[in-house]
Amino acid sequence: MANSELLEALNVLEQEKNISKETLLEAIETSLVTACKNHFGTSDNVRVTIDPETCEYHCFLDKTVVDEVVVPSEEISLEKAQEIDGKYEIGDVVPIEIQSKEFGRIATQNAKNVILQKIREEERKIVYDEYISKEKDVVTGVVQRFVGKNVSINLGKADALLTENEQIKGETYTPTERIKVYIVEVKSATKGPKILVSRTHPELVKRLFESEVTEVKDGIVEIKAISREAGSRTKIAVWSNDPDVDPVGACVGMNGARVNAIVHELRGEKIDIITWDENPAILIQNALSPAKVISVIADADEKSAKVVVPDYQLSLAIGKEGQNARLAARLTGYKIDIKSETQAREAGDILDYENEYYDDEEYYDEDGEYFEEETGENAE
């Protein structure tokens, strides 16, 4: 029978829930087989056909022709088979159509449950697929409620969990407030996807720059490294693939508009933007900004560096509770030993450029000029 109401219902589900009609028809077919099993005690010989264009469906029990019927749901006598068609012989299979109205109430209810279960599964799969594609990306969510010390964030079609460890220390969240979060992980679960988000992840800063700075999004400016102490300070090292584009200027924006938008989103977190350099000594010098540096000796093998700064710049180079030096070390991957000019002289670390050289180490002055071994002359 053609079923216009069923067809209309499937079209509505397809549009509203984004579940394909083929998937729903498959669910209906499964439900009819389930109903047959509940009604007749077997589904091995059940066959269902559905026309996807009209939703006309037929349900058959394929019965084998026998002399004496032992299992009525699977067998049919030769006499009854020949009443249907005189050509049937022993061993032939006769398709007997079943009307769904013949099913009992329990069988019908079970069939309905199968369809509803399939719809719920498809809904969860669609939501999971949508958010798994956004894993390792930034999305905007709405603060919903507190779950203990964790925060539930609504992302639109699903809720995410911002755990205490992923919250910025001292940051407060108000229900209905919109915030940007970084999707750390998406897991499939029985009640829908389990989404874990973060406000402390360094990649949050990177993604915010990608969304705010066109040159970063287009790949003209690259973010080479990030070190972050969430809620306090972040250092990022940037590099331009176009000599006509200043990477730091692009990230800062006109009158600081671009970086200020990110600082505002991070609620006042300070951001130092420095120029990346393949030369580790110059990179370390840049990373210690805003402090001025007299000299850097970088040992690439040991991944360590000795830095000398003016006496009055020592506290600035180290930073409050060592933060500036710590972030610079994370950014560059080097262990950094910072000394004031006076401390370096007392320790005998100040170099006489005319006659000193350091084996396996590279020396660069504050302008990034490299000094040759033994001669002390600038390399060409």
Short mmCIF file of C-alpha atoms in Angstrom, two decimals:
data_model
loop_
_atom_site.label_atom_id
_atom_site.label_comp_id
_atom_site.label_asym_id
_atom_site.label_seq_id
_atom_site.Cartn_x
_atom_site.Cartn_y
_atom_site.Cartn_z
CA MET A 1 0.00 0.00 0.00
CA ALA A 2 1.19 3.56 -0.72
CA ASN A 3 1.65 5.54 2.46
CA SER A 4 1.54 9.30 1.84
CA GLU A 5 1.44 10.09 5.57
CA LEU A 6 4.58 8.06 6.19
CA LEU A 7 6.32 9.71 3.25
CA GLU A 8 5.41 13.16 4.57
CA ALA A 9 6.61 12.27 8.07
CA LEU A 10 9.95 11.02 6.72
CA ASN A 11 10.44 14.20 4.70
CA VAL A 12 9.78 16.33 7.80
CA LEU A 13 12.26 14.29 9.88
CA GLU A 14 14.85 14.57 7.13
CA GLN A 15 14.53 18.37 7.05
CA GLU A 16 14.22 19.06 10.78
CA LYS A 17 16.69 16.54 12.18
CA ASN A 18 18.96 16.15 9.15
CA ILE A 19 18.44 12.37 9.17
CA SER A 20 18.46 10.82 5.69
CA LYS A 21 15.27 9.16 4.45
CA GLU A 22 17.29 6.05 3.57
CA THR A 23 18.34 5.68 7.20
CA LEU A 24 14.75 6.07 8.40
CA LEU A 25 13.47 3.55 5.84
CA GLU A 26 16.14 1.14 7.05
CA ALA A 27 14.87 1.68 10.61
CA ILE A 28 11.29 0.97 9.52
CA GLU A 29 12.40 -2.20 7.77
CA THR A 30 14.22 -3.32 10.92
CA SER A 31 11.15 -2.52 13.03
CA LEU A 32 8.88 -4.60 10.79
CA VAL A 33 11.27 -7.54 11.01
CA THR A 34 11.30 -7.10 14.81
CA ALA A 35 7.50 -7.01 14.89
CA CYS A 36 7.34 -10.23 12.87
CA LYS A 37 9.75 -11.90 15.24
CA ASN A 38 7.69 -10.80 18.26
CA HIS A 39 4.45 -11.92 16.61
CA PHE A 40 5.51 -15.16 14.92
CA GLY A 41 8.49 -16.12 17.09
CA THR A 42 11.00 -15.95 14.21
CA SER A 43 12.48 -13.51 11.76
CA ASP A 44 14.71 -15.86 9.75
CA ASN A 45 12.22 -16.10 6.90
CA VAL A 46 10.89 -12.55 7.04
CA ARG A 47 11.39 -10.29 3.99
CA VAL A 48 10.44 -6.62 3.81
CA THR A 49 10.31 -4.47 0.68
CA ILE A 50 9.92 -0.67 0.78
CA ASP A 51 9.63 1.69 -2.19
CA PRO A 52 11.66 4.80 -1.23
CA GLU A 53 9.66 7.00 -3.59
CA THR A 54 6.17 6.18 -2.31
CA CYS A 55 6.98 4.51 1.03
CA GLU A 56 4.82 1.59 -0.11
CA TYR A 57 5.92 -1.37 1.93
CA HIS A 58 5.20 -5.10 1.97
CA CYS A 59 6.11 -7.68 4.56
CA PHE A 60 6.42 -11.34 3.59
CA LEU A 61 6.91 -14.65 5.36
CA ASP A 62 8.73 -17.01 3.00
CA LYS A 63 7.24 -20.47 3.73
CA THR A 64 8.54 -23.76 2.41
CA VAL A 65 6.03 -26.19 0.83
CA VAL A 66 5.90 -29.49 2.79
CA ASP A 67 3.68 -32.58 3.02
CA GLU A 68 3.02 -32.09 6.72
CA VAL A 69 3.32 -28.70 8.44
CA VAL A 70 5.34 -28.84 11.68
CA VAL A 71 6.34 -25.17 12.03
CA PRO A 72 3.42 -23.02 10.80
CA SER A 73 5.47 -19.81 10.67
CA GLU A 74 8.01 -21.40 8.32
CA GLU A 75 6.07 -24.05 6.42
CA ILE A 76 2.93 -24.36 4.26
CA SER A 77 1.10 -27.48 3.11
CA LEU A 78 1.13 -28.41 -0.57
CA GLU A 79 -2.66 -28.12 -0.65
CA LYS A 80 -2.69 -24.50 0.59
CA ALA A 81 0.26 -23.58 -1.58
CA GLN A 82 -1.52 -24.84 -4.70
CA GLU A 83 -4.61 -22.83 -3.74
CA ILE A 84 -2.40 -19.78 -4.18
CA ASP A 85 -0.76 -21.07 -7.36
CA GLY A 86 -1.14 -24.54 -8.83
CA LYS A 87 2.49 -24.58 -10.00
CA TYR A 88 3.94 -24.94 -6.47
CA GLU A 89 5.66 -28.25 -5.64
CA ILE A 90 7.20 -29.74 -2.49
CA GLY A 91 10.32 -27.76 -1.52
CA ASP A 92 9.23 -24.54 -3.22
CA VAL A 93 9.17 -21.28 -1.26
CA VAL A 94 5.89 -19.37 -1.12
CA PRO A 95 5.90 -15.66 -0.13
CA ILE A 96 2.95 -15.01 2.19
CA GLU A 97 2.22 -11.32 2.65
CA ILE A 98 1.52 -10.14 6.19
CA GLN A 99 -0.55 -7.07 6.96
CA SER A 100 0.98 -4.98 9.72
CA LYS A 101 -2.46 -4.58 11.27
CA GLU A 102 -2.24 -8.29 12.13
CA PHE A 103 0.54 -7.55 14.61
CA GLY A 104 -0.40 -7.50 18.26
CA ARG A 105 -0.14 -4.43 20.49
CA ILE A 106 3.18 -5.49 22.02
CA ALA A 107 4.72 -6.24 18.62
CA THR A 108 3.57 -2.84 17.34
CA GLN A 109 4.96 -1.02 20.38
CA ASN A 110 8.30 -2.79 20.01
CA ALA A 111 8.42 -1.79 16.34
CA LYS A 112 7.77 1.82 17.30
CA ASN A 113 10.56 1.68 19.88
CA VAL A 114 13.00 0.38 17.27
CA ILE A 115 12.23 3.35 15.01
CA LEU A 116 12.54 5.88 17.84
CA GLN A 117 15.81 4.33 19.00
CA LYS A 118 17.23 4.58 15.47
CA ILE A 119 16.19 8.24 15.26
CA ARG A 120 17.90 8.99 18.57
CA GLU A 121 21.06 7.16 17.49
CA GLU A 122 21.18 9.11 14.23
CA GLU A 123 20.65 12.40 16.06
CA ARG A 124 23.56 11.62 18.38
CA LYS A 125 25.76 10.57 15.47
CA ILE A 126 25.01 13.78 13.56
CA VAL A 127 25.86 15.93 16.60
CA TYR A 128 29.03 13.88 17.26
CA ASP A 129 30.16 14.22 13.62
CA GLU A 130 29.58 17.98 13.76
CA TYR A 131 31.69 18.52 16.87
CA ILE A 132 34.41 15.98 16.12
CA SER A 133 35.13 18.12 13.05
CA LYS A 134 35.60 21.10 15.41
CA GLU A 135 38.00 19.27 17.74
CA LYS A 136 41.18 21.34 18.30
CA ASP A 137 39.30 24.48 17.28
CA VAL A 138 37.70 27.44 19.04
CA VAL A 139 33.92 27.85 19.33
CA THR A 140 31.64 30.29 21.11
CA GLY A 141 29.49 28.86 23.88
CA VAL A 142 26.98 30.08 26.44
CA VAL A 143 27.58 29.51 30.15
CA GLN A 144 24.68 27.42 31.47
CA ARG A 145 25.22 26.23 35.01
CA PHE A 146 27.79 25.04 37.50
CA VAL A 147 28.28 21.30 38.01
CA GLY A 148 30.24 21.31 41.24
CA LYS A 149 33.37 23.30 40.36
CA ASN A 150 32.95 22.52 36.66
CA VAL A 151 30.95 24.66 34.24
CA SER A 152 28.44 23.42 31.66
CA ILE A 153 28.78 25.33 28.37
CA ASN A 154 26.09 25.13 25.68
CA LEU A 155 27.62 25.03 22.19
CA GLY A 156 24.33 25.07 20.31
CA LYS A 157 23.44 21.45 19.61
CA ALA A 158 25.37 19.97 22.51
CA ASP A 159 26.68 20.80 25.97
CA ALA A 160 30.39 20.85 26.81
CA LEU A 161 32.17 20.60 30.14
CA LEU A 162 34.71 23.17 31.26
CA THR A 163 36.47 21.40 34.12
CA GLU A 164 38.12 23.20 37.01
CA ASN A 165 41.59 22.38 35.65
CA GLU A 166 40.76 23.99 32.29
CA GLN A 167 39.41 27.21 33.84
CA ILE A 168 41.56 30.32 34.10
CA LYS A 169 42.40 30.88 37.74
CA GLY A 170 40.38 33.77 39.14
CA GLU A 171 38.06 33.95 36.12
CA THR A 172 34.34 34.01 36.97
CA TYR A 173 31.52 32.80 34.76
CA THR A 174 27.94 34.05 34.75
CA PRO A 175 24.98 32.06 33.34
CA THR A 176 23.93 33.24 29.81
CA GLU A 177 27.40 34.80 29.33
CA ARG A 178 29.01 34.08 25.93
CA ILE A 179 32.65 32.91 25.99
CA LYS A 180 35.10 31.39 23.54
CA VAL A 181 36.46 27.95 24.40
CA TYR A 182 38.93 25.52 22.82
CA ILE A 183 37.57 22.03 22.12
CA VAL A 184 40.16 19.68 23.59
CA GLU A 185 38.39 16.35 22.99
CA VAL A 186 35.12 14.92 21.70
CA LYS A 187 34.10 11.41 22.81
CA SER A 188 31.14 9.33 21.68
CA ALA A 189 28.81 8.41 24.56
CA THR A 190 25.42 6.73 24.92
CA LYS A 191 23.62 9.98 25.75
CA GLY A 192 25.35 12.02 23.07
CA PRO A 193 28.89 13.32 22.55
CA LYS A 194 31.01 14.14 25.60
CA ILE A 195 32.82 17.39 24.80
CA LEU A 196 35.70 18.69 26.91
CA VAL A 197 36.69 22.35 26.45
CA SER A 198 39.42 24.62 27.78
CA ARG A 199 40.12 28.28 28.50
CA THR A 200 43.76 27.65 29.49
CA HIS A 201 45.09 25.78 26.43
CA PRO A 202 47.85 27.64 24.51
CA GLU A 203 46.10 26.71 21.24
CA LEU A 204 43.16 28.91 22.31
CA VAL A 205 45.41 31.95 21.84
CA LYS A 206 46.64 30.66 18.49
CA ARG A 207 43.10 30.09 17.19
CA LEU A 208 42.02 33.53 18.40
CA PHE A 209 44.87 35.09 16.39
CA GLU A 210 43.84 33.03 13.36
CA SER A 211 40.29 34.38 13.60
CA GLU A 212 41.36 37.97 14.31
CA VAL A 213 44.41 38.35 12.03
CA THR A 214 43.77 37.81 8.33
CA GLU A 215 47.48 37.31 7.59
CA VAL A 216 47.66 34.42 10.09
CA LYS A 217 44.51 32.82 8.72
CA ASP A 218 45.88 33.07 5.15
CA GLY A 219 49.25 31.62 6.14
CA ILE A 220 51.25 34.76 5.33
CA VAL A 221 52.18 35.11 9.00
CA GLU A 222 52.97 31.93 10.94
CA ILE A 223 52.75 31.46 14.69
CA LYS A 224 55.90 29.45 15.31
CA ALA A 225 55.69 28.98 19.08
CA ILE A 226 53.49 29.82 22.06
CA SER A 227 54.11 29.73 25.79
CA ARG A 228 51.30 30.64 28.12
CA GLU A 229 50.46 31.06 31.78
CA ALA A 230 46.70 31.36 31.44
CA GLY A 231 45.13 34.45 32.91
CA SER A 232 48.49 36.18 33.38
CA ARG A 233 50.77 36.31 30.34
CA THR A 234 51.35 34.71 26.93
CA LYS A 235 54.34 34.97 24.61
CA ILE A 236 54.00 34.13 20.93
CA ALA A 237 56.73 34.03 18.30
CA VAL A 238 55.62 34.97 14.78
CA TRP A 239 57.26 34.84 11.37
CA SER A 240 56.27 36.31 8.00
CA ASN A 241 56.56 34.42 4.72
CA ASP A 242 56.26 37.74 2.89
CA PRO A 243 59.19 40.19 3.33
CA ASP A 244 56.77 43.09 2.86
CA VAL A 245 54.61 42.03 5.80
CA ASP A 246 55.72 42.82 9.35
CA PRO A 247 54.55 39.78 11.40
CA VAL A 248 54.45 41.61 14.74
CA GLY A 249 52.68 44.62 13.26
CA ALA A 250 50.10 42.41 11.55
CA CYS A 251 49.28 40.70 14.85
CA VAL A 252 49.16 43.93 16.81
CA GLY A 253 46.94 45.70 14.28
CA MET A 254 46.20 49.38 13.80
CA ASN A 255 46.50 51.09 17.19
CA GLY A 256 46.65 47.62 18.76
CA ALA A 257 43.08 46.80 17.67
CA ARG A 258 43.73 43.15 16.81
CA VAL A 259 45.72 42.14 19.86
CA ASN A 260 43.43 44.19 22.13
CA ALA A 261 40.40 42.23 20.90
CA ILE A 262 42.16 39.01 21.94
CA VAL A 263 43.28 40.50 25.27
CA HIS A 264 39.67 41.51 25.90
CA GLU A 265 38.45 37.97 25.14
CA LEU A 266 41.08 36.63 27.56
CA ARG A 267 39.97 39.23 30.14
CA GLY A 268 43.16 41.24 30.36
CA GLU A 269 45.78 38.53 29.89
CA LYS A 270 49.00 40.22 28.71
CA ILE A 271 50.34 39.12 25.32
CA ASP A 272 53.95 39.59 24.17
CA ILE A 273 54.37 39.23 20.41
CA ILE A 274 57.96 38.69 19.26
CA THR A 275 59.67 37.94 15.95
CA TRP A 276 60.71 34.33 15.40
CA ASP A 277 64.31 33.70 14.25
CA GLU A 278 66.06 30.49 13.22
CA ASN A 279 69.09 31.77 15.08
CA PRO A 280 68.49 30.59 18.69
CA ALA A 281 70.47 33.45 20.25
CA ILE A 282 68.42 36.12 18.48
CA LEU A 283 65.22 34.22 19.29
CA ILE A 284 66.16 34.10 22.99
CA GLN A 285 67.01 37.79 22.93
CA ASN A 286 63.59 38.54 21.40
CA ALA A 287 61.83 36.18 23.78
CA LEU A 288 63.14 38.06 26.83
CA SER A 289 61.42 41.22 25.61
CA PRO A 290 60.66 43.79 26.96
CA ALA A 291 64.04 43.45 28.71
CA LYS A 292 67.17 44.66 26.88
CA VAL A 293 69.95 42.10 26.36
CA ILE A 294 73.71 42.71 26.19
CA SER A 295 74.79 39.26 25.03
CA VAL A 296 73.55 35.72 24.46
CA ILE A 297 75.66 32.57 24.23
CA ALA A 298 73.49 29.70 22.96
CA ASP A 299 74.59 26.05 23.04
CA ALA A 300 72.44 24.20 20.51
CA ASP A 301 73.63 20.76 21.67
CA GLU A 302 72.87 21.33 25.33
CA LYS A 303 69.77 23.47 24.57
CA SER A 304 71.01 26.01 27.08
CA ALA A 305 71.89 29.67 26.92
CA LYS A 306 73.79 32.21 29.00
CA VAL A 307 72.31 35.69 28.88
CA VAL A 308 73.78 38.94 30.16
CA VAL A 309 71.57 41.97 30.71
CA PRO A 310 72.24 45.48 32.06
CA ASP A 311 72.08 45.66 35.85
CA TYR A 312 68.92 47.79 35.83
CA GLN A 313 67.20 45.30 33.47
CA LEU A 314 67.77 42.14 35.54
CA SER A 315 64.46 42.15 37.40
CA LEU A 316 62.59 42.96 34.17
CA ALA A 317 64.32 40.11 32.31
CA ILE A 318 63.51 37.62 35.04
CA GLY A 319 60.02 39.00 35.58
CA LYS A 320 57.67 38.77 38.55
CA GLU A 321 58.28 35.43 40.27
CA GLY A 322 60.49 34.46 37.29
CA GLN A 323 57.60 34.55 34.83
CA ASN A 324 59.31 36.37 31.94
CA ALA A 325 62.34 34.07 31.97
CA ARG A 326 60.14 31.01 32.42
CA LEU A 327 57.91 31.86 29.45
CA ALA A 328 60.96 32.71 27.30
CA ALA A 329 62.48 29.31 28.13
CA ARG A 330 59.28 27.49 27.16
CA LEU A 331 58.95 29.52 23.98
CA THR A 332 62.49 28.83 22.77
CA GLY A 333 62.99 25.36 24.24
CA TYR A 334 66.25 26.52 25.85
CA LYS A 335 67.27 26.54 29.49
CA ILE A 336 68.16 30.19 30.08
CA ASP A 337 70.65 31.43 32.70
CA ILE A 338 70.28 35.20 33.15
CA LYS A 339 72.92 37.35 34.86
CA SER A 340 73.36 41.07 35.28
CA GLU A 341 76.42 42.71 33.78
CA THR A 342 77.96 43.06 37.24
CA GLN A 343 77.27 39.41 38.14
CA ALA A 344 78.73 38.27 34.81
CA ARG A 345 81.91 40.29 35.33
CA GLU A 346 82.33 38.92 38.84
CA ALA A 347 81.87 35.39 37.52
CA GLY A 348 84.24 36.05 34.65
CA ASP A 349 81.54 35.49 32.05
CA ILE A 350 81.89 38.82 30.21
CA LEU A 351 83.72 38.16 26.94
CA ASP A 352 86.54 40.20 25.48
CA TYR A 353 85.47 40.13 21.83
CA GLU A 354 89.04 40.76 20.67
CA ASN A 355 90.57 37.52 21.88
CA GLU A 356 87.93 35.16 23.28
CA TYR A 357 85.90 32.43 21.58
CA TYR A 358 83.73 29.60 22.81
CA ASP A 359 83.98 26.15 21.31
CA ASP A 360 80.66 24.47 20.29
CA GLU A 361 78.86 27.69 21.15
CA GLU A 362 77.73 30.68 19.11
CA TYR A 363 78.07 34.24 20.34
CA TYR A 364 75.80 37.04 19.18
CA ASP A 365 75.78 40.65 20.28
CA GLU A 366 72.57 42.61 20.90
CA ASP A 367 72.22 43.34 17.17
CA GLY A 368 72.38 39.67 16.33
CA GLU A 369 75.86 39.90 14.77
CA TYR A 370 77.77 36.62 14.88
CA PHE A 371 81.46 36.67 15.90
CA GLU A 372 83.92 34.27 14.26
CA GLU A 373 86.02 31.97 16.41
CA GLU A 374 89.56 33.09 17.34
CA THR A 375 89.59 36.26 15.21
CA GLY A 376 86.66 37.94 16.95
CA GLU A 377 85.75 39.57 13.66
CA ASN A 378 82.19 39.76 12.41
CA ALA A 379 81.33 37.02 9.91
CA GLU A 380 80.42 38.19 6.48
#
